[in-house]
Each structure stands twice: as structure tokens, then as C-alpha cells.
PDB file of C-alpha atoms and ligand atoms in Angstrom:
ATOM      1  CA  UNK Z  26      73.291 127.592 161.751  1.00 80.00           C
ATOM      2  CA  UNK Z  27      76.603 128.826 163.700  1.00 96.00           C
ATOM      3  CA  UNK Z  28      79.385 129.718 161.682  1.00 97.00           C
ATOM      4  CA  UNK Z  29      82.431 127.476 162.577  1.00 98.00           C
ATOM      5  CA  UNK Z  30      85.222 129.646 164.253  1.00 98.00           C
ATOM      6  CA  UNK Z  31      88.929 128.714 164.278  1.00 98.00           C
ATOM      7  CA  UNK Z  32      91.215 130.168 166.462  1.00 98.00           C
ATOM      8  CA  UNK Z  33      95.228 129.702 166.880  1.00 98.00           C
ATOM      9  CA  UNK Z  34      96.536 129.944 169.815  1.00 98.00           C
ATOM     10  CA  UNK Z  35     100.541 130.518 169.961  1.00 98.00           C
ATOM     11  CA  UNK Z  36     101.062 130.300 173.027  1.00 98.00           C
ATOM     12  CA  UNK Z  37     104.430 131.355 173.724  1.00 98.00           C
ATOM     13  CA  UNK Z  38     105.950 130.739 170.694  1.00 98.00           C
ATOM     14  CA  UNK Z  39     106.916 133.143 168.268  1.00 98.00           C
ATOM     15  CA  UNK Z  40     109.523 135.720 167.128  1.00 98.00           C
ATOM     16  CA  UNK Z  41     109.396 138.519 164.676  1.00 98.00           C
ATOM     17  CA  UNK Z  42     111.391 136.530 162.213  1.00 98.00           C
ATOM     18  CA  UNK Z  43     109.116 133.237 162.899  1.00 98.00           C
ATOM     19  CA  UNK Z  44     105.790 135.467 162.723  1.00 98.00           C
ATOM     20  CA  UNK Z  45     106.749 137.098 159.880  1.00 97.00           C
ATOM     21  CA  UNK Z  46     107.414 133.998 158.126  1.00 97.00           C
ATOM     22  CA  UNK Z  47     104.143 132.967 159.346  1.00 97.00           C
ATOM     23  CA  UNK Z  48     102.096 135.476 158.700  1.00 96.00           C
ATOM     24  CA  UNK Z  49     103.328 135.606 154.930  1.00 94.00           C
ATOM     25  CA  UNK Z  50     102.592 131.854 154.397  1.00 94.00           C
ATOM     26  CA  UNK Z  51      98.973 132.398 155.560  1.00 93.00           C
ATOM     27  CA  UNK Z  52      98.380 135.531 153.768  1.00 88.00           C
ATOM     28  CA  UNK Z  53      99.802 133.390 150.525  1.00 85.00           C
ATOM     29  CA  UNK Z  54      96.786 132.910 148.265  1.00 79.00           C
ATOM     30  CA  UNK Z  55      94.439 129.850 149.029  1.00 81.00           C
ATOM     31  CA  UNK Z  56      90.977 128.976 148.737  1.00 82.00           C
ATOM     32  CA  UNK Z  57      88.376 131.207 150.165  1.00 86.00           C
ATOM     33  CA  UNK Z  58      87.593 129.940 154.111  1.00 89.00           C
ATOM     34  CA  UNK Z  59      84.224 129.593 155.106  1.00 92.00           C
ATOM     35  CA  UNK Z  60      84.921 129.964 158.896  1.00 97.00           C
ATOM     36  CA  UNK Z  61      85.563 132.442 161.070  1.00 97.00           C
ATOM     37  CA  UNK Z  62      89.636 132.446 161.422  1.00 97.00           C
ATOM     38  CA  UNK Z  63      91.311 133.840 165.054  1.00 98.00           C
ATOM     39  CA  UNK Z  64      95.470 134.330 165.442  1.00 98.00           C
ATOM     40  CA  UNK Z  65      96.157 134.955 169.210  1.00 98.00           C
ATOM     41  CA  UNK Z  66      99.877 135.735 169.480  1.00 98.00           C
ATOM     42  CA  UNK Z  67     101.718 136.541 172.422  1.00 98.00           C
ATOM     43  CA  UNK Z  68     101.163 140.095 173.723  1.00 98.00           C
ATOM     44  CA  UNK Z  69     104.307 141.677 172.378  1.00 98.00           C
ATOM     45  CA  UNK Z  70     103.574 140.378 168.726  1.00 98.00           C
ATOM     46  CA  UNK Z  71      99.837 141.484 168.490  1.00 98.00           C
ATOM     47  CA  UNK Z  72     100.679 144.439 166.754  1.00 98.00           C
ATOM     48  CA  UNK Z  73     102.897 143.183 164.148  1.00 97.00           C
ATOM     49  CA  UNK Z  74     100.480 140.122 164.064  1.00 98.00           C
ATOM     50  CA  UNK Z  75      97.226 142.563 163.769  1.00 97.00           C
ATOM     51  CA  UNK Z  76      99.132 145.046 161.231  1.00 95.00           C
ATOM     52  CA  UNK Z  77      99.586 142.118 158.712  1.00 93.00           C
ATOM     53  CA  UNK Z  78      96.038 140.157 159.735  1.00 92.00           C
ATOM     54  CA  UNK Z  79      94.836 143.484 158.231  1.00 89.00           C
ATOM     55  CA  UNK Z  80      92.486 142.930 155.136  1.00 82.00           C
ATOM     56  CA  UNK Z  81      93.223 139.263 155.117  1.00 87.00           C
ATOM     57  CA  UNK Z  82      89.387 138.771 157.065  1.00 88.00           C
ATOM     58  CA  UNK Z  83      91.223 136.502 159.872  1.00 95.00           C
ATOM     59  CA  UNK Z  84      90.704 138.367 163.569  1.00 96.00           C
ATOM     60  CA  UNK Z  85      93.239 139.326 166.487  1.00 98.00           C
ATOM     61  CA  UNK Z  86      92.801 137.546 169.760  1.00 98.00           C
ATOM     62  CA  UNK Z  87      95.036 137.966 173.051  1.00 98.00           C
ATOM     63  CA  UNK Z  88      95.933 134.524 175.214  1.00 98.00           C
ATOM     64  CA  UNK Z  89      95.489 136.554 178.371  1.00 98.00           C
ATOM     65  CA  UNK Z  90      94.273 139.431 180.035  1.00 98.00           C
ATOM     66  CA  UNK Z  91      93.756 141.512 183.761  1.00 98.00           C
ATOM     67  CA  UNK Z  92      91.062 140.674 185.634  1.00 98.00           C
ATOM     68  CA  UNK Z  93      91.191 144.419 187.207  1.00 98.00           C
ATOM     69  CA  UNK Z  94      90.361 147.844 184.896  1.00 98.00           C
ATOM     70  CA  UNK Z  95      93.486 149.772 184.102  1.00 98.00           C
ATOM     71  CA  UNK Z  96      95.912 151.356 186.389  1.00 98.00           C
ATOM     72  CA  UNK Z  97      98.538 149.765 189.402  1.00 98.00           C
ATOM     73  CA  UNK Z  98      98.838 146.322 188.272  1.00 98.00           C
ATOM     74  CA  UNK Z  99     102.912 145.902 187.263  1.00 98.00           C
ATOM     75  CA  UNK Z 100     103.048 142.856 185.039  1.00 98.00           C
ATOM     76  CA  UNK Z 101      99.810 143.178 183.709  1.00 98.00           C
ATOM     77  CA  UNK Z 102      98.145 143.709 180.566  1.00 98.00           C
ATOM     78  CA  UNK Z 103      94.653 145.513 180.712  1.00 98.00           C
ATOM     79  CA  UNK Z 104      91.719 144.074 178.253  1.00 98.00           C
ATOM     80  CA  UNK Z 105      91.222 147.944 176.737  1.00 98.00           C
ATOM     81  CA  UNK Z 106      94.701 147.699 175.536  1.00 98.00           C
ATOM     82  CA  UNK Z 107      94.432 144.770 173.923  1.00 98.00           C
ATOM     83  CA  UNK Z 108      91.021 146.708 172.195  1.00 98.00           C
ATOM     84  CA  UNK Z 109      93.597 149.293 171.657  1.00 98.00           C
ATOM     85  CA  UNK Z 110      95.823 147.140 169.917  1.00 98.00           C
ATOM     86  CA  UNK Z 111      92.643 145.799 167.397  1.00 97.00           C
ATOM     87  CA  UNK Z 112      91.856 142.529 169.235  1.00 98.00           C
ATOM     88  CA  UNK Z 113      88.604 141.382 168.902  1.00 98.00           C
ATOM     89  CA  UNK Z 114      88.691 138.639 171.239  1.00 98.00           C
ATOM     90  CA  UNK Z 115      90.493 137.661 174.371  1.00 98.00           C
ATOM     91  CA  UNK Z 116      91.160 133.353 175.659  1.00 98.00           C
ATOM     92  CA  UNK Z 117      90.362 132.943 179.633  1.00 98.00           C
ATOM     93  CA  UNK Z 118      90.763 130.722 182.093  1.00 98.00           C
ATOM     94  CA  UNK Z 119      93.183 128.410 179.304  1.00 98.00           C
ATOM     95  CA  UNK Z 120      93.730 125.052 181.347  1.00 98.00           C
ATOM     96  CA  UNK Z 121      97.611 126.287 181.605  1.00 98.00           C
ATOM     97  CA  UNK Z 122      96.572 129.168 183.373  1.00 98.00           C
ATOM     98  CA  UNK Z 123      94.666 127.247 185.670  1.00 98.00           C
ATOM     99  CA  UNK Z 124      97.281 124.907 186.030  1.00 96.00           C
ATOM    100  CA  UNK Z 125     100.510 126.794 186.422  1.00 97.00           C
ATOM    101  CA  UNK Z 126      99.156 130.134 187.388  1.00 97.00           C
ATOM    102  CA  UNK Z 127      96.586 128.971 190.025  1.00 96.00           C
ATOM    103  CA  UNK Z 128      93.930 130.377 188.238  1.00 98.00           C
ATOM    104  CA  UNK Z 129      90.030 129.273 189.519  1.00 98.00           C
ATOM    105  CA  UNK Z 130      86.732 128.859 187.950  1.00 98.00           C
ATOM    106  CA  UNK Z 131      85.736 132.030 189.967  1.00 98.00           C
ATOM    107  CA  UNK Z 132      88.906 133.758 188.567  1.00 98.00           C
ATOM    108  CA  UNK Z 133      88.578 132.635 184.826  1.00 98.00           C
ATOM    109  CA  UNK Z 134      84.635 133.828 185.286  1.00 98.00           C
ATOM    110  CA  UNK Z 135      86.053 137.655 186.337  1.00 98.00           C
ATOM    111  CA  UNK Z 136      88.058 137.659 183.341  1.00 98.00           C
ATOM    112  CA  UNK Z 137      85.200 136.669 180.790  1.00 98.00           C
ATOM    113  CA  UNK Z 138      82.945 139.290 182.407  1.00 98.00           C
ATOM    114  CA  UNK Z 139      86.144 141.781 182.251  1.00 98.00           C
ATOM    115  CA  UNK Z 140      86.425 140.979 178.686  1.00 98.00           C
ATOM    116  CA  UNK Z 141      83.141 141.767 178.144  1.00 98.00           C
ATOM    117  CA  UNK Z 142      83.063 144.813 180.017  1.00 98.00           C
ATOM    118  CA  UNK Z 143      86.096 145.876 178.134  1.00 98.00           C
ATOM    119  CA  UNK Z 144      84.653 145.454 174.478  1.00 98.00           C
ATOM    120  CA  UNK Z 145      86.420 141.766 173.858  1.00 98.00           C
ATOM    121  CA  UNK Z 146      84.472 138.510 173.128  1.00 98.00           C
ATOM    122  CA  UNK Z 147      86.004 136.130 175.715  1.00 98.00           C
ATOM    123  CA  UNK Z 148      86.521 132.213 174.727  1.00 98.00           C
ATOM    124  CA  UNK Z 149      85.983 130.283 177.952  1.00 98.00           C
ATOM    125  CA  UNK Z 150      88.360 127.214 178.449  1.00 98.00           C
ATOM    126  CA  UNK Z 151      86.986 124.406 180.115  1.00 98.00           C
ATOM    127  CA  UNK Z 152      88.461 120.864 180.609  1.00 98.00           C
ATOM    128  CA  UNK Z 153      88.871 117.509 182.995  1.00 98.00           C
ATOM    129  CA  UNK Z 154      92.002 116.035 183.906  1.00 97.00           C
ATOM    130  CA  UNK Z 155      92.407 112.225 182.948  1.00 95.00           C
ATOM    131  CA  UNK Z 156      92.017 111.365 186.764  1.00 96.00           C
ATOM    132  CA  UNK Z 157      88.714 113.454 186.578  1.00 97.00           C
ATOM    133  CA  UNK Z 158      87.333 111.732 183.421  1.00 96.00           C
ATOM    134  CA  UNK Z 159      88.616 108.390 184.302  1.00 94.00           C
ATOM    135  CA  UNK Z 160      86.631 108.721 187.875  1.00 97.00           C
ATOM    136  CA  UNK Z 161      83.674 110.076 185.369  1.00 97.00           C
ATOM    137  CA  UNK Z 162      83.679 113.240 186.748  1.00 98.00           C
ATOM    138  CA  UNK Z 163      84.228 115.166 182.867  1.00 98.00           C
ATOM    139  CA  UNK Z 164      80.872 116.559 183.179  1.00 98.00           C
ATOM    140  CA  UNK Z 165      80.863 117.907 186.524  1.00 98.00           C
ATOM    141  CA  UNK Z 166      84.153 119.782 186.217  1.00 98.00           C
ATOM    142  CA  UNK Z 167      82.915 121.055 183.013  1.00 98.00           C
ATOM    143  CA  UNK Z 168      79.456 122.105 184.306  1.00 98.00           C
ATOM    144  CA  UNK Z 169      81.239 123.639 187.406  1.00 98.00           C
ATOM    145  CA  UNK Z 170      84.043 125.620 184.932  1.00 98.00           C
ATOM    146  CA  UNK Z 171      80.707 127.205 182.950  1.00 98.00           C
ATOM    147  CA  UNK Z 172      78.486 127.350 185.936  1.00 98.00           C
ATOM    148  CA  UNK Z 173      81.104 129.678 187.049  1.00 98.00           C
ATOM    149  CA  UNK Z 174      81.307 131.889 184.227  1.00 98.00           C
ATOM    150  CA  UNK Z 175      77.148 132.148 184.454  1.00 98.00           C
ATOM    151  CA  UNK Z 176      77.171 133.292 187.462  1.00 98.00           C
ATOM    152  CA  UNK Z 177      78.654 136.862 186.302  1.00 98.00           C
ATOM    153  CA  UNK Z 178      77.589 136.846 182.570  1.00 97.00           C
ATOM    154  CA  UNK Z 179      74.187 136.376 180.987  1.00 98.00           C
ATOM    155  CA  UNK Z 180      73.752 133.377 178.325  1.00 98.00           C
ATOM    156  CA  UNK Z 181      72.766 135.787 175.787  1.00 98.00           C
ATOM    157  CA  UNK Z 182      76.271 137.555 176.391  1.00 97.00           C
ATOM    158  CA  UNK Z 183      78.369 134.141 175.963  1.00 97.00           C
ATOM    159  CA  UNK Z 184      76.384 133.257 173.131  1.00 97.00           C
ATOM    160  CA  UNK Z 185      78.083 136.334 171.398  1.00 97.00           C
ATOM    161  CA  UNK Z 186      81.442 134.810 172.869  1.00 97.00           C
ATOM    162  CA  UNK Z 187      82.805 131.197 172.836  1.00 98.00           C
ATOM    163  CA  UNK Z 188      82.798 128.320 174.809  1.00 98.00           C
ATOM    164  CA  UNK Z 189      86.159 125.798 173.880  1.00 98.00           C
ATOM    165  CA  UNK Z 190      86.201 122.305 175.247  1.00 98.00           C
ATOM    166  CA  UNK Z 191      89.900 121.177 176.036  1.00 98.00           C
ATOM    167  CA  UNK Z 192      90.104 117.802 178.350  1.00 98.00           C
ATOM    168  CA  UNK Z 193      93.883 118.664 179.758  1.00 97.00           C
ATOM    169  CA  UNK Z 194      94.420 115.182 178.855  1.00 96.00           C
ATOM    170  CA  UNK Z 195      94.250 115.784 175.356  1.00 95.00           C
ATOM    171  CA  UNK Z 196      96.436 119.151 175.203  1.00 94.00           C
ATOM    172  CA  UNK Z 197      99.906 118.712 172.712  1.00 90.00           C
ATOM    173  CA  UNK Z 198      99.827 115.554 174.111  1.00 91.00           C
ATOM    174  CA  UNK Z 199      98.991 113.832 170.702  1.00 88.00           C
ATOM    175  CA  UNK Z 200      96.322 112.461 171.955  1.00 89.00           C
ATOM    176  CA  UNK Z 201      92.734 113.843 170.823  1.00 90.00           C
ATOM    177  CA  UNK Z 202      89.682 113.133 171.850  1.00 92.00           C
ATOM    178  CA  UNK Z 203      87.301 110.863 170.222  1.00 96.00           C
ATOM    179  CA  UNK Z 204      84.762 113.154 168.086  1.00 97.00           C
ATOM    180  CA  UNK Z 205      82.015 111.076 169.767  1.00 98.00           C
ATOM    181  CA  UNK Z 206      83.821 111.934 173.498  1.00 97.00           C
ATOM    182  CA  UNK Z 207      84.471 115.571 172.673  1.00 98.00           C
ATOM    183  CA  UNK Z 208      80.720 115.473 170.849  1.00 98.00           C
ATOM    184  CA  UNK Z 209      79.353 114.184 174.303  1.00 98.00           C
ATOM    185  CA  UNK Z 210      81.008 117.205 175.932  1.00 98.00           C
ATOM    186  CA  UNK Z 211      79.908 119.585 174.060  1.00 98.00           C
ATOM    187  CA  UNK Z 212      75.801 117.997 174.168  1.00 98.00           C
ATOM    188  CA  UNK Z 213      76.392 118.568 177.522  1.00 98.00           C
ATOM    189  CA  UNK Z 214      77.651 122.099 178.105  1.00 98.00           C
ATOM    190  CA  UNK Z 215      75.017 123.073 175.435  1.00 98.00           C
ATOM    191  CA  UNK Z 216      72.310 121.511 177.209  1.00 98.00           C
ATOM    192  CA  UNK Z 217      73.683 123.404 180.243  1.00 98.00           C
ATOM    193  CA  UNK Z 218      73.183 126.474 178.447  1.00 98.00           C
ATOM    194  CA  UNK Z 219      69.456 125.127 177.114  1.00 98.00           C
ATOM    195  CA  UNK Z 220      68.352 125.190 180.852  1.00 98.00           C
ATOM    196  CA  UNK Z 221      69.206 128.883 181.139  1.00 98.00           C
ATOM    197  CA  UNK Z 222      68.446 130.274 177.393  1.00 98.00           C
ATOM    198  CA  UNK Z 223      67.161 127.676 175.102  1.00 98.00           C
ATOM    199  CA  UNK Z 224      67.706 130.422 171.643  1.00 98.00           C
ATOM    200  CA  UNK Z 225      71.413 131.694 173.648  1.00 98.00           C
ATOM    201  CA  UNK Z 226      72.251 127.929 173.757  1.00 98.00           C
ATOM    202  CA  UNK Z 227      71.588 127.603 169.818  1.00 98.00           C
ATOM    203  CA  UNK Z 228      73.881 130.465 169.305  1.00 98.00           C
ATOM    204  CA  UNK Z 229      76.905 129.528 171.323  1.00 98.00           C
ATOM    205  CA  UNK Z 230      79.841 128.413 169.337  1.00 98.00           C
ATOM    206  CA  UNK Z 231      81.426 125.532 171.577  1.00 98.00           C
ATOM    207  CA  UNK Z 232      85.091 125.157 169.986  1.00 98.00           C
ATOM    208  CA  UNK Z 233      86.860 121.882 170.754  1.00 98.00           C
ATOM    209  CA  UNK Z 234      90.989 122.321 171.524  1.00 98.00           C
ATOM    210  CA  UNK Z 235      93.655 119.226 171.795  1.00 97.00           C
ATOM    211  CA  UNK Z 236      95.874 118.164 169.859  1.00 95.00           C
ATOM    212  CA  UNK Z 237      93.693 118.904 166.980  1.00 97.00           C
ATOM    213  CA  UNK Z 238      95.741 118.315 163.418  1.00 97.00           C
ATOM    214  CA  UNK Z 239      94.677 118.654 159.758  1.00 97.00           C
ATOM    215  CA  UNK Z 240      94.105 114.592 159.540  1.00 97.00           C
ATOM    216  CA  UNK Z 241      91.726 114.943 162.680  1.00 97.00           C
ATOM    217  CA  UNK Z 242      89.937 118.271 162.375  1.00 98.00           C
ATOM    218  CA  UNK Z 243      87.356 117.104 159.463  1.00 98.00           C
ATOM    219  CA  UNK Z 244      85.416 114.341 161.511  1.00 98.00           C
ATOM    220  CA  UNK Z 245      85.491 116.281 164.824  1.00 98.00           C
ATOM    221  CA  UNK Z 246      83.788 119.172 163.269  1.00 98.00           C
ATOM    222  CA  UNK Z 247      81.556 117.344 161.661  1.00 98.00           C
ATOM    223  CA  UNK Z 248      79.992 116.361 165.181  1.00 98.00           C
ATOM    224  CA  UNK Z 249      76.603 118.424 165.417  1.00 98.00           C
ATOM    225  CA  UNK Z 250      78.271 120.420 168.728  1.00 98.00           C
ATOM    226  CA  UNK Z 251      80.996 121.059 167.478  1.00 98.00           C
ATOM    227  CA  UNK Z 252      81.499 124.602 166.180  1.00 98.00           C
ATOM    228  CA  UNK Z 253      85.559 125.003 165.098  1.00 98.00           C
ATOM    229  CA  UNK Z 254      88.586 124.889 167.177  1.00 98.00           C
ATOM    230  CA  UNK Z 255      91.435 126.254 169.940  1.00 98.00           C
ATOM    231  CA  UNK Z 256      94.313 124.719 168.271  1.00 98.00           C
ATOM    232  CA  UNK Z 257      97.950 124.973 169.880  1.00 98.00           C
ATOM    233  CA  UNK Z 258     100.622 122.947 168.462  1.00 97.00           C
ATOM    234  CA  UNK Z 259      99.510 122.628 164.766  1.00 98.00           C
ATOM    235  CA  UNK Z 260      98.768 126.167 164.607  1.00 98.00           C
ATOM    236  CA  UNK Z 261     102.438 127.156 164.518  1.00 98.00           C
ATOM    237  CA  UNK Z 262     103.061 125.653 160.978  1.00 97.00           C
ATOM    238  CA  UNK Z 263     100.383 128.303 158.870  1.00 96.00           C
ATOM    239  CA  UNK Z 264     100.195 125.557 156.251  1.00 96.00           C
ATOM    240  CA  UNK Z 265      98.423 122.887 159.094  1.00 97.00           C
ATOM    241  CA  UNK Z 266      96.458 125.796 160.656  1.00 97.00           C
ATOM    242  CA  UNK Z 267      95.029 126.531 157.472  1.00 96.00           C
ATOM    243  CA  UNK Z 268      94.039 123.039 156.374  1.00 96.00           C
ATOM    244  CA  UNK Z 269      92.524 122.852 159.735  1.00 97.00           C
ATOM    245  CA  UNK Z 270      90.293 126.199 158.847  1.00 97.00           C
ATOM    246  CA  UNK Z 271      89.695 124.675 155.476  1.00 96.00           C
ATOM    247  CA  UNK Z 272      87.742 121.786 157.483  1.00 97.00           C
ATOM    248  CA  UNK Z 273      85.596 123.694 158.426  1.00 97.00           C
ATOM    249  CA  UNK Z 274      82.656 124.683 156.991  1.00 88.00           C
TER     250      UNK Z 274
HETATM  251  P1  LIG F 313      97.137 121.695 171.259  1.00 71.11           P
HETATM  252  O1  LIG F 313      96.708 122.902 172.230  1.00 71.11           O
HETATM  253  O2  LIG F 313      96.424 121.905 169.965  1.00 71.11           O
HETATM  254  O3  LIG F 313      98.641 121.838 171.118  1.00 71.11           O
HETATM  255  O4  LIG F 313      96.757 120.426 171.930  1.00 71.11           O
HETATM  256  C1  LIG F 313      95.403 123.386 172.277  1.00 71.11           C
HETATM  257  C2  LIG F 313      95.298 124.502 173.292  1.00 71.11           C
HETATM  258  O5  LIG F 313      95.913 124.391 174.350  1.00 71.11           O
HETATM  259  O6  LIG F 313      94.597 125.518 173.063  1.00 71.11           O
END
């Protein structure tokens, strides 16, 4: 049985005002969660974020990190700082970063293994575009995106990580995906895994990201695959993020 993890990502949103408003509406008293819980803030508010996450049992996560070991790299932000800084896990290869930043499936793979290598649990992004699901090549892209990250990184090492399925289509668009499309998905990346490491394939958690809401979140993770959430957009109001953790169980 995997236990469901749920993990908001801010994206790059935030303030010390707004997080502190945040954090104190999360940390309010509510019913015991059964899942695991992840905040990823922007770098300059994971300490404030992590100093407050403190003894509440929810976990620090980073958006972003190098894919090189510490030293001349202006700009970036090594994954042993973010260790430093008490995260626990690290998001890579995030369909914006592919997107915007140019970012490849051999790129996002470094940064998983870099993770790793730096004492971080990655959670690998993976997603189609509309054009690539509506010429029914989800699967494919998908397969290629993880095939990618195997290449560098055991299945027994991911299955201590994350996998999260987020079809770009479906990304604060509004617009989720069916539980039995994203369920499909998910079948399919874990019978990816199966060919590899049957028992590592078991283990993985495979979260499922867009446009996820608290009226949504009960029937998608009710699908057998699916094992929690990357949620954006509802995860800046802590009262929706937390109903979303509540669904899962
Ligand atoms: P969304 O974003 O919940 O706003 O669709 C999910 C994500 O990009 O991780």
C-alpha cells in the first residue's frame, strides 16, 4: 500500500506577508492528515517556509535546482543547499521548465540523479501537450520523459522518489484530466516501471498535477495509480490545499 503524497507547488507566488498568512492558516488546527503533505516555496522563502513547517509533520520541497555540484554557477542554486536549508525533496524537469527554460528529458534526468546524489528525493514531471495527446502520442512522450530519467537512476532509487503526471494541457488551465485519462497514464508509466523492477514499480508514488481543486481531488485519487498530487493554483489558498490533502487517504 503507498502512502498518498501531496505536494504544493507555489510556483512563483508568494511574499513574506502572503506566506506568513499562509503558513498560519495551515498550521490552524484541523483533522489529522493521513498523507504525506509537501510545501515547495520559492527559493528565497524556504527558510521562513521550513522554520514554521517545523513540527507541523508537512515536508520542505524546492521547485528547482543545479544540475552541476557546487561552485561557479552565478544564478544558480545548488541541491546541498537546499539540504542545507531542510528540504527533503526537490521538483525536476516541471513542464514550465521545459517549456520556457528549454529544459530536455536528458536535462530533467541530470537533475533527478543530482538530486539524488545530493541527499533530495526528486519528483519527476512528465506530461503531453494537447497536440501530442490529440495525435495519441500521450504515452510515448511520457515513456520517453521517464525512459530518460532511467537511463541515469535505478528503479529502486525512483521508487524512493516520485513520479507526477501533468498533461501541459491540463496545467491552471481549469481543465483537469479525466480520473480515467490521468488513471490510464499512470497504468502506463507504472507498467513502464514493471518491465524494469516489478517490486520498485509497486513502490513508486505516481502523483497526478493539473488543475487539481478540492471538488476534483477525491475521485482522481481514488483511481488505483494514483498516489496524491503536484497541485499549483489551488495550493495558494491553505484552506483548498488542505481539503485537497484531506482527500487523500
Ligand atoms: P495547477 O498546477 O494545479 O495550477 O494546474 C500544477 C503544477 O503545475 O504543478
Amino acid at each position: 500500500m503507498r502512502r498518498k503524497l501531496v505536494a504544493a507547488n507555489w510556483k512563483m507566488n508568494g511574499s513574506r506577508v502572503a506566506n506568513s498568512a499562509w503558513l498560519s492558516a495551515f498550521a490552524a488546527p484541523h483533522a489529522p492528515l493521513a498523507c504525506d503533505v509537501l510545501v515547495c516555496p520559492p527559493f528565497p522563502y524556504l527558510e521562513q517556509t521550513g522554520m514554521v513547517l517545523r513540527g507541523s509533520g508537512a515536508i520542505l520541497g524546492a521547485q528547482n535546482l543545479a544540475a552541476h555540484e557546487p561552485g561557479a554557477w552565478t544564478g544558480e542554486v545548488a541541491g546541498e543547499m537546499l539540504v542545507d536549508l531542510g528540504c527533503r525533496w526537490v521538483i525536476v524537469g516541471h513542464s514550465e521548465r521545459r517549456q520556457h527554460y528549454a529544459e530536455s528529458n536528458e536535462l530533467a534526468a541530470i537533475k533527478a540523479r543530482r538530486a539524488q546524489d545530493a541527499g533530495l528525493l526528486p519528483i519527476v514531471c512528465v506530461g503531453e501537450t494537447l497536440a501530442q495527446r490529440d495525435g495519441g502520442e500521450t504515452v510515448a512522450v511520457v515513456g520517453a520523459q521517464l525512459a530518460a530519467v532511467l537511463a541515469v537512476m535505478s528503479a529502486a532509487d525512483l521508487a524512493r522518489a516520485a513520479i507526477a503526471y501533468e498533461p501541459i494541457w491540463a496545467i491552471g488551465t481549469g481543465r483537469t484530466a479525466t480520473p480515467q485519462q490521468a488513471q490510464e497514464v499512470h497504468a502506463a508509466l507504472r507498467a513502464q516501471l514493471a518491465k524494469i523492477d516489478r517490486s520498485a514499480s509497486e513502490r513508486t508514488r505516481i502523483l497526478y498535477g493539473g488543475s487539481v481543486k478540492p471538488g476534483n481531488a477525491v475521485e482522481l485519487f481514488a483511481q488505483p495509480d494514483i498516489d496524491g498530487g503536484l497541485i499549483g493554483g489551488a495550493s495558494l489558498v491553505a484552506a483548498d490545499f488542505l481539503a485537497i490533502c484531506a482527500a487523500a487517504k
